[in-house]
Backbone as a chain_set.jsonl record, in Angstrom:
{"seq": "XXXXXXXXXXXXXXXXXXXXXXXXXXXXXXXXXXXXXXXXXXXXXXXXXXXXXXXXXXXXXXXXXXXXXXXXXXXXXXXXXXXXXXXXXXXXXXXXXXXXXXXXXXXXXXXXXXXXX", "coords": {"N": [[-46.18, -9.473, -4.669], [-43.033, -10.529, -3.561], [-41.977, -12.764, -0.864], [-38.829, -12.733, 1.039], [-37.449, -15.284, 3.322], [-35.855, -14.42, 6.031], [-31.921, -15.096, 6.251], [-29.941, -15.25, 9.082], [-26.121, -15.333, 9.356], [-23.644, -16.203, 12.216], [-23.627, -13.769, 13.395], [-26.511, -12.152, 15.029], [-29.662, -9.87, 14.563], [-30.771, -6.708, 15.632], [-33.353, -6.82, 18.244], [-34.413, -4.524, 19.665], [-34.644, -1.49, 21.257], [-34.061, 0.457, 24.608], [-34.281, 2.713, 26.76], [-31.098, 2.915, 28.189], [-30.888, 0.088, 27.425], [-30.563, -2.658, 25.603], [-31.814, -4.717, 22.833], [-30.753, -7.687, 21.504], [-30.427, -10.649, 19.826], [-32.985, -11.665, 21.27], [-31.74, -11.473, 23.59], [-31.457, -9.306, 26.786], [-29.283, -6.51, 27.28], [-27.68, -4.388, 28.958], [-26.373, -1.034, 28.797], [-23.65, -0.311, 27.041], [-23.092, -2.129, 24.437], [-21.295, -4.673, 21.942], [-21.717, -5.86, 19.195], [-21.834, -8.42, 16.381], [-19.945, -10.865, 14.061], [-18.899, -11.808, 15.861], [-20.749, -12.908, 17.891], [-22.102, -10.835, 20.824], [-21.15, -8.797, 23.355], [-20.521, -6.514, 26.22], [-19.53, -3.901, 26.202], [-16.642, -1.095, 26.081], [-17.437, 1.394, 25.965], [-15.806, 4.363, 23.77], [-13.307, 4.2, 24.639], [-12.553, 1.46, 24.262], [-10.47, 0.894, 22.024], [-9.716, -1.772, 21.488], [-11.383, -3.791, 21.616], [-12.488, -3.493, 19.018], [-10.879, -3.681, 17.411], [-9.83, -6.005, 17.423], [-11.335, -7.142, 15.599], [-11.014, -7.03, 13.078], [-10.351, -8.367, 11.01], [-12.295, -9.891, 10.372], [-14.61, -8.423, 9.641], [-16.203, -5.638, 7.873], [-16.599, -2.896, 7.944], [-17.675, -1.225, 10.653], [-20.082, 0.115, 12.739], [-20.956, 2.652, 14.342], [-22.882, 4.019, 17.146], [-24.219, 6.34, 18.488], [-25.462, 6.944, 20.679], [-28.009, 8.904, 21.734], [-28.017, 10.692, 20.594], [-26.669, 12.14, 17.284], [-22.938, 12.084, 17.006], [-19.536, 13.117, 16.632], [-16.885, 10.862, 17.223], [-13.856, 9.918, 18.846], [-11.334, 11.083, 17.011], [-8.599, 9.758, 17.668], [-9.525, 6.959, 17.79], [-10.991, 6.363, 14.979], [-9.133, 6.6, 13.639], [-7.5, 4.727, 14.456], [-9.185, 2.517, 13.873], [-9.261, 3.12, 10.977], [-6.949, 2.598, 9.907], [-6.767, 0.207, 10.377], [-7.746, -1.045, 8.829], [-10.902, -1.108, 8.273], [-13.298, 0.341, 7.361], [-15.574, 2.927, 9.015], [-18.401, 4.244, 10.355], [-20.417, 6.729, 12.147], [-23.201, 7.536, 14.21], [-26.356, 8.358, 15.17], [-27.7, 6.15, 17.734], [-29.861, 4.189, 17.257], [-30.245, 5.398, 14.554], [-28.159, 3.132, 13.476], [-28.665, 1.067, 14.62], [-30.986, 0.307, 12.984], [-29.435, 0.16, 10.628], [-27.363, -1.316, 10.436], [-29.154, -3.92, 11.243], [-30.036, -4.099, 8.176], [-28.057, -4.467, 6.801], [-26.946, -6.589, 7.291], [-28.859, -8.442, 7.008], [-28.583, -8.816, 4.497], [-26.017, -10.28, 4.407], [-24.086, -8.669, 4.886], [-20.27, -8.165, 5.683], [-20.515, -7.257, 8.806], [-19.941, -4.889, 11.88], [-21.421, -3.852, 14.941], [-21.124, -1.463, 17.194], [-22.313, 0.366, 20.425], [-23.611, 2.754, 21.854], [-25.99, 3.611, 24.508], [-29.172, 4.899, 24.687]], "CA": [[-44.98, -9.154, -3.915], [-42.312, -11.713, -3.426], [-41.236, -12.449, 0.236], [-38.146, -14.031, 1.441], [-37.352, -15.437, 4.828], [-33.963, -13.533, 6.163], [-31.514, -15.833, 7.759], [-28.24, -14.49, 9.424], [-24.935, -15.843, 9.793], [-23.344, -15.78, 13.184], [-24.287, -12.67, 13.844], [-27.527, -11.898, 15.328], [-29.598, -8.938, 14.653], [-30.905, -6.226, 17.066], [-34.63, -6.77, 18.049], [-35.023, -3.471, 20.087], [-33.752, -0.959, 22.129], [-35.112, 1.625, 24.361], [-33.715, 3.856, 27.676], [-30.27, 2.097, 28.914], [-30.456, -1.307, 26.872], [-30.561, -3.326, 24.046], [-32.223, -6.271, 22.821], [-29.861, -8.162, 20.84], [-30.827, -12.005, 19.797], [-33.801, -12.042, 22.227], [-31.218, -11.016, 25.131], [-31.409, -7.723, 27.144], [-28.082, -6.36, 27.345], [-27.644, -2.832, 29.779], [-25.285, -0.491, 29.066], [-22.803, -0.511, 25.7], [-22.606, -3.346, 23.392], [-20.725, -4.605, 20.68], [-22.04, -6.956, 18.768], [-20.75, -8.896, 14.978], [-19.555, -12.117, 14.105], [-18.097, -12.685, 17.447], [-21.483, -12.56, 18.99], [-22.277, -9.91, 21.347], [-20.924, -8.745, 24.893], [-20.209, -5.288, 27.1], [-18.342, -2.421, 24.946], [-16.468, -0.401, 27.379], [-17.148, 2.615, 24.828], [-14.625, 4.765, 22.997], [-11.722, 3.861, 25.369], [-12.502, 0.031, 24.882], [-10.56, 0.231, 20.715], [-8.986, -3.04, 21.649], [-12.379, -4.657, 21.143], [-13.081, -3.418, 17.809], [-9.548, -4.017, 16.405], [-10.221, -7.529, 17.167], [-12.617, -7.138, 14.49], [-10.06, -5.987, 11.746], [-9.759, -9.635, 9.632], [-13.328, -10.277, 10.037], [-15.446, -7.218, 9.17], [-15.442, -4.845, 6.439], [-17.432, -1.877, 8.11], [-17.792, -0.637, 12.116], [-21.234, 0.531, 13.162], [-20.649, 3.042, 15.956], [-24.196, 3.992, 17.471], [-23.42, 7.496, 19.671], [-26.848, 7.775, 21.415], [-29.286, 8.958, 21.451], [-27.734, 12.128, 19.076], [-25.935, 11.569, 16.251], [-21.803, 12.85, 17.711], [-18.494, 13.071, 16.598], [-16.382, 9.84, 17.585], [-13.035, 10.347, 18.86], [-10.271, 10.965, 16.067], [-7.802, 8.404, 17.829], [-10.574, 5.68, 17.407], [-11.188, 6.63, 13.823], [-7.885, 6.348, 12.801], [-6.897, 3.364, 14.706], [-9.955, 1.872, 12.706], [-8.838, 3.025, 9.307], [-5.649, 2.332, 10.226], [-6.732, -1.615, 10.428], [-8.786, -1.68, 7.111], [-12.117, -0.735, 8.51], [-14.76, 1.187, 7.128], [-16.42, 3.242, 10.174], [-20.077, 4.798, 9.788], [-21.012, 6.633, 13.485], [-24.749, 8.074, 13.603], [-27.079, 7.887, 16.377], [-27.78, 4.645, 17.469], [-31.65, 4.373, 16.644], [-30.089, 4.849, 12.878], [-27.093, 2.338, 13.476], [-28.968, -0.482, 14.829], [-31.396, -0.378, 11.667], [-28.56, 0.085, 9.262], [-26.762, -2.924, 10.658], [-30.014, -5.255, 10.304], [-30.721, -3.989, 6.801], [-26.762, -5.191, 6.263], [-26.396, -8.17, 8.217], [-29.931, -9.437, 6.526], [-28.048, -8.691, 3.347], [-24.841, -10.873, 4.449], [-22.448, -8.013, 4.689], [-19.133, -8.398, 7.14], [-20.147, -5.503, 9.635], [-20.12, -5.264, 13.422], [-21.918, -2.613, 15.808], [-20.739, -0.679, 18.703], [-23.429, 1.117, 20.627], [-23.967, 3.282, 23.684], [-27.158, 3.734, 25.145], [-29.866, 6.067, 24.323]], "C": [[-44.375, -10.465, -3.429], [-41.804, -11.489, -1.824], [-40.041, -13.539, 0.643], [-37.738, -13.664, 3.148], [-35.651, -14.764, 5.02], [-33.384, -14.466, 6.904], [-29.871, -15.325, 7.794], [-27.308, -15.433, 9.675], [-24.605, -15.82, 11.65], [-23.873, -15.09, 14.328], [-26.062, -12.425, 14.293], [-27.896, -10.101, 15.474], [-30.074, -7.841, 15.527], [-32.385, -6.235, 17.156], [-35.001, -5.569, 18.623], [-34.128, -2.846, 21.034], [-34.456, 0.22, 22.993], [-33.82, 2.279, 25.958], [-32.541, 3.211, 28.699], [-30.118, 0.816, 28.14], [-30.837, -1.325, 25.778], [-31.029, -4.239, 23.812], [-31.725, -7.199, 21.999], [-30.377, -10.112, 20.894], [-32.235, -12.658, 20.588], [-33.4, -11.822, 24.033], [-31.293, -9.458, 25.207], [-30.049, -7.387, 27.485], [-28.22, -4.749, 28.072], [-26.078, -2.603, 28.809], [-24.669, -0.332, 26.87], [-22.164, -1.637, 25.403], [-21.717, -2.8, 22.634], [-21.257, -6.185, 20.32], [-21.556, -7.396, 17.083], [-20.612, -10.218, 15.047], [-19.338, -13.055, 15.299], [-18.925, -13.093, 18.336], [-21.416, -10.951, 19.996], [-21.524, -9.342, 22.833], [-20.813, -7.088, 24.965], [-19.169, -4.595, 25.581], [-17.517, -1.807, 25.963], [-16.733, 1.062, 26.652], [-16.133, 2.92, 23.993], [-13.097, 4.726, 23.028], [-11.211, 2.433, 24.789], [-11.969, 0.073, 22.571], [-10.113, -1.452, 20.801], [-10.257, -4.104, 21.112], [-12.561, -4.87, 19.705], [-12.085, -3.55, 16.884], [-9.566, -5.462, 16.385], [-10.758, -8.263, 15.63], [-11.902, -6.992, 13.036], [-10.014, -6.842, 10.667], [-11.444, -10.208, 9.484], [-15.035, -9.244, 9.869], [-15.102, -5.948, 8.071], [-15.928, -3.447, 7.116], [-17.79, -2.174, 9.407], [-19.006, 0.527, 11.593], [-20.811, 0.955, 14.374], [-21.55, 4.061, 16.028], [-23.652, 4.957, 18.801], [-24.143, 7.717, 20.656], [-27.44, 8.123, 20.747], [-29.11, 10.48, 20.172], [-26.842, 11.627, 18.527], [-24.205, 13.308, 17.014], [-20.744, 12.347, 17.113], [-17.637, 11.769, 17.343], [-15.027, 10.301, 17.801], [-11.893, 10.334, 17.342], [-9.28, 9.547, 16.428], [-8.179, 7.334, 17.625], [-10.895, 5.194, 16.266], [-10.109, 6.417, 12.806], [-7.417, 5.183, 13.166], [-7.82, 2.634, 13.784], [-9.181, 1.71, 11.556], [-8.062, 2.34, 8.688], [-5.513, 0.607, 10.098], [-7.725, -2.181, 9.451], [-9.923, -1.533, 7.34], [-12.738, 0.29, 8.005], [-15.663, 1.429, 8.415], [-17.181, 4.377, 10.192], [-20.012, 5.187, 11.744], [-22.191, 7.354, 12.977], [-25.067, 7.401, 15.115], [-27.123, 6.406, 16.611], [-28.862, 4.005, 17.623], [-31.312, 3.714, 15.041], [-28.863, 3.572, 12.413], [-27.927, 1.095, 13.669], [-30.322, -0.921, 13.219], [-30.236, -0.647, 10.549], [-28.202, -1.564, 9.713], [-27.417, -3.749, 10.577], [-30.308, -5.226, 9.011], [-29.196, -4.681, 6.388], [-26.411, -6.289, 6.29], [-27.861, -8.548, 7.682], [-29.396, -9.64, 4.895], [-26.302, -9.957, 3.092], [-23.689, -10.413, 4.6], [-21.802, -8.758, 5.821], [-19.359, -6.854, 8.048], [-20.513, -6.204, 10.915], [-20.9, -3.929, 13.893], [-21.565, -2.388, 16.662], [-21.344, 0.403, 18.543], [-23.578, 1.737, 21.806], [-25.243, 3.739, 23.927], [-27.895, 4.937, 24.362], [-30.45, 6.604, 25.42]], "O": [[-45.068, -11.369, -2.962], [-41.339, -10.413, -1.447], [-40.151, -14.765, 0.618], [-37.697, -12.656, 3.852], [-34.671, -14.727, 4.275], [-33.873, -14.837, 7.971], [-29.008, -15.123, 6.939], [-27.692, -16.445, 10.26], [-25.516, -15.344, 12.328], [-24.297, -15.373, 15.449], [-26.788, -12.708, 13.341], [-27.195, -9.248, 16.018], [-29.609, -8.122, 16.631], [-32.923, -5.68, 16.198], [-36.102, -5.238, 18.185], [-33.135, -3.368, 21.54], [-35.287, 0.936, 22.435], [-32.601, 2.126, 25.885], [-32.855, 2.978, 29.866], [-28.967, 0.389, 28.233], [-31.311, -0.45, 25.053], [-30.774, -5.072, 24.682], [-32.721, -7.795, 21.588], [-30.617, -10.684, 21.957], [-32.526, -13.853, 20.547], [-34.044, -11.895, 25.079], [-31.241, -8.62, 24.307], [-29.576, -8.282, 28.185], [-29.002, -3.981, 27.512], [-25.204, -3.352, 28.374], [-25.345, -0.288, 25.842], [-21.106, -2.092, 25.838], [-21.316, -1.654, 22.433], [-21.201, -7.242, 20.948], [-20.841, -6.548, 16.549], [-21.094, -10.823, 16.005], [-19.474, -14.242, 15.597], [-18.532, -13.569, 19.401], [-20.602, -10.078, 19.694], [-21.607, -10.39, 23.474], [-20.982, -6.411, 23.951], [-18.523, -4.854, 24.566], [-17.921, -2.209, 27.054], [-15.918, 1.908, 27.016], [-15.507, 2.015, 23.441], [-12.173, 4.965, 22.251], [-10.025, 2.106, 24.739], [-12.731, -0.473, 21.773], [-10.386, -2.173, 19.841], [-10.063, -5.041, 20.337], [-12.739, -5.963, 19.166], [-12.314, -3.545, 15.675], [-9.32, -6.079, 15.349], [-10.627, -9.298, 14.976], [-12.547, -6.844, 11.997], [-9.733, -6.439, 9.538], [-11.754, -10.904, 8.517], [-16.212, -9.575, 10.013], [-14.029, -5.522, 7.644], [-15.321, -2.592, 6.473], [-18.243, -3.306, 9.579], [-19.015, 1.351, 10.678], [-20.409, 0.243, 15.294], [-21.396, 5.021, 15.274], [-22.971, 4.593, 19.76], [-23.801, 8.505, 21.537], [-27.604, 7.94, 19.541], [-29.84, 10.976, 19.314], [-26.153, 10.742, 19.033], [-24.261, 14.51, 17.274], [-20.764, 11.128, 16.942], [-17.979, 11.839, 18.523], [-14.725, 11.181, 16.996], [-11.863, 9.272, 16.721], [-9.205, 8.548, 15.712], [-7.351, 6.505, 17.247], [-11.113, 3.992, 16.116], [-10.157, 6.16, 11.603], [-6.887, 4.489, 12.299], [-7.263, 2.077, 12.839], [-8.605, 0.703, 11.144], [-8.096, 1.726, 7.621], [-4.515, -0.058, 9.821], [-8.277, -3.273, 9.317], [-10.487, -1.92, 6.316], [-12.454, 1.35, 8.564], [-16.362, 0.536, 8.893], [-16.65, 5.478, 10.049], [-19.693, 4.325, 12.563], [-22.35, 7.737, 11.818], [-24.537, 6.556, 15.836], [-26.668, 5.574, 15.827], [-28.722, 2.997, 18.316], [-31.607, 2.665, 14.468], [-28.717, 3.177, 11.256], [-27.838, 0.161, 12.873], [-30.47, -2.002, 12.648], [-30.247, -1.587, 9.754], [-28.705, -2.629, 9.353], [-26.951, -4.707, 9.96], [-30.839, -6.228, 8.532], [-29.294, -5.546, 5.517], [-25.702, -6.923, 5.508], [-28.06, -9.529, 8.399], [-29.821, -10.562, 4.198], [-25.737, -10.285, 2.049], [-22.607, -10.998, 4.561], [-22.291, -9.568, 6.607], [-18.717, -5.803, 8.013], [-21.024, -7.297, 11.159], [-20.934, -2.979, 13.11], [-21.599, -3.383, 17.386], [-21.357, 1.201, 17.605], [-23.673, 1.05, 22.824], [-25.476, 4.613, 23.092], [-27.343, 5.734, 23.603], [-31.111, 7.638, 25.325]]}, "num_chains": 1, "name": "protein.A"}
């Protein structure tokens, strides 16, 4: 078996997460991230699209991590996405934060936005 070492761009990927936070680069982060190219900070959630439109020239694909159950994302959010060339995947966010390291060890352009579990 062949192994190779993974190394990321920018982006850093998520080392853990458990009741209220996140562990993102080795930092604990409360509450709802967003993390991607830009580095990481606060999300404000589903209100906060302004963040993730940011994102529109340098990501190909939005990771949006609903909790702890996999939920419906607002329509207005979904379309403002689309609307700015994004590809947007929601799913719990257990299965979001692996997808996004199996991507981002791969080199894709994706970002994550996550709310608590």
């Amino acid at each position: 078996m062949r192994l190779n070492e993974i190394t990321y761009s920018n982006a850093v990927p998520i080392d853990g997460y458990g009741p209220g936070f996140f562990r993102i680069g080795g930092k604990a982060y409360e509450g709802a991230v967003l993390t991607g190219p830009e580095g990481t900070s606060v999300w404000g959630g589903y209100a906060d699209q302004a963040s993730l439109l940011a994102l529109a020239d340098k990501v190909d694909v939005v990771f949006i991590g609903t909790g702890a159950e996999l939920a419906h994302i607002p329509p207005a959010l979904r379309n403002a996405l689309e609307a700015a060339g994004m590809g947007v995947e929601n799913m719990n966010s257990p299965a979001a934060c692996r997808t996004y390291n199996v991507l981002l060890s791969e080199g894709r352009r994706v970002a994550l936005a996550l709310l608590p579990v």
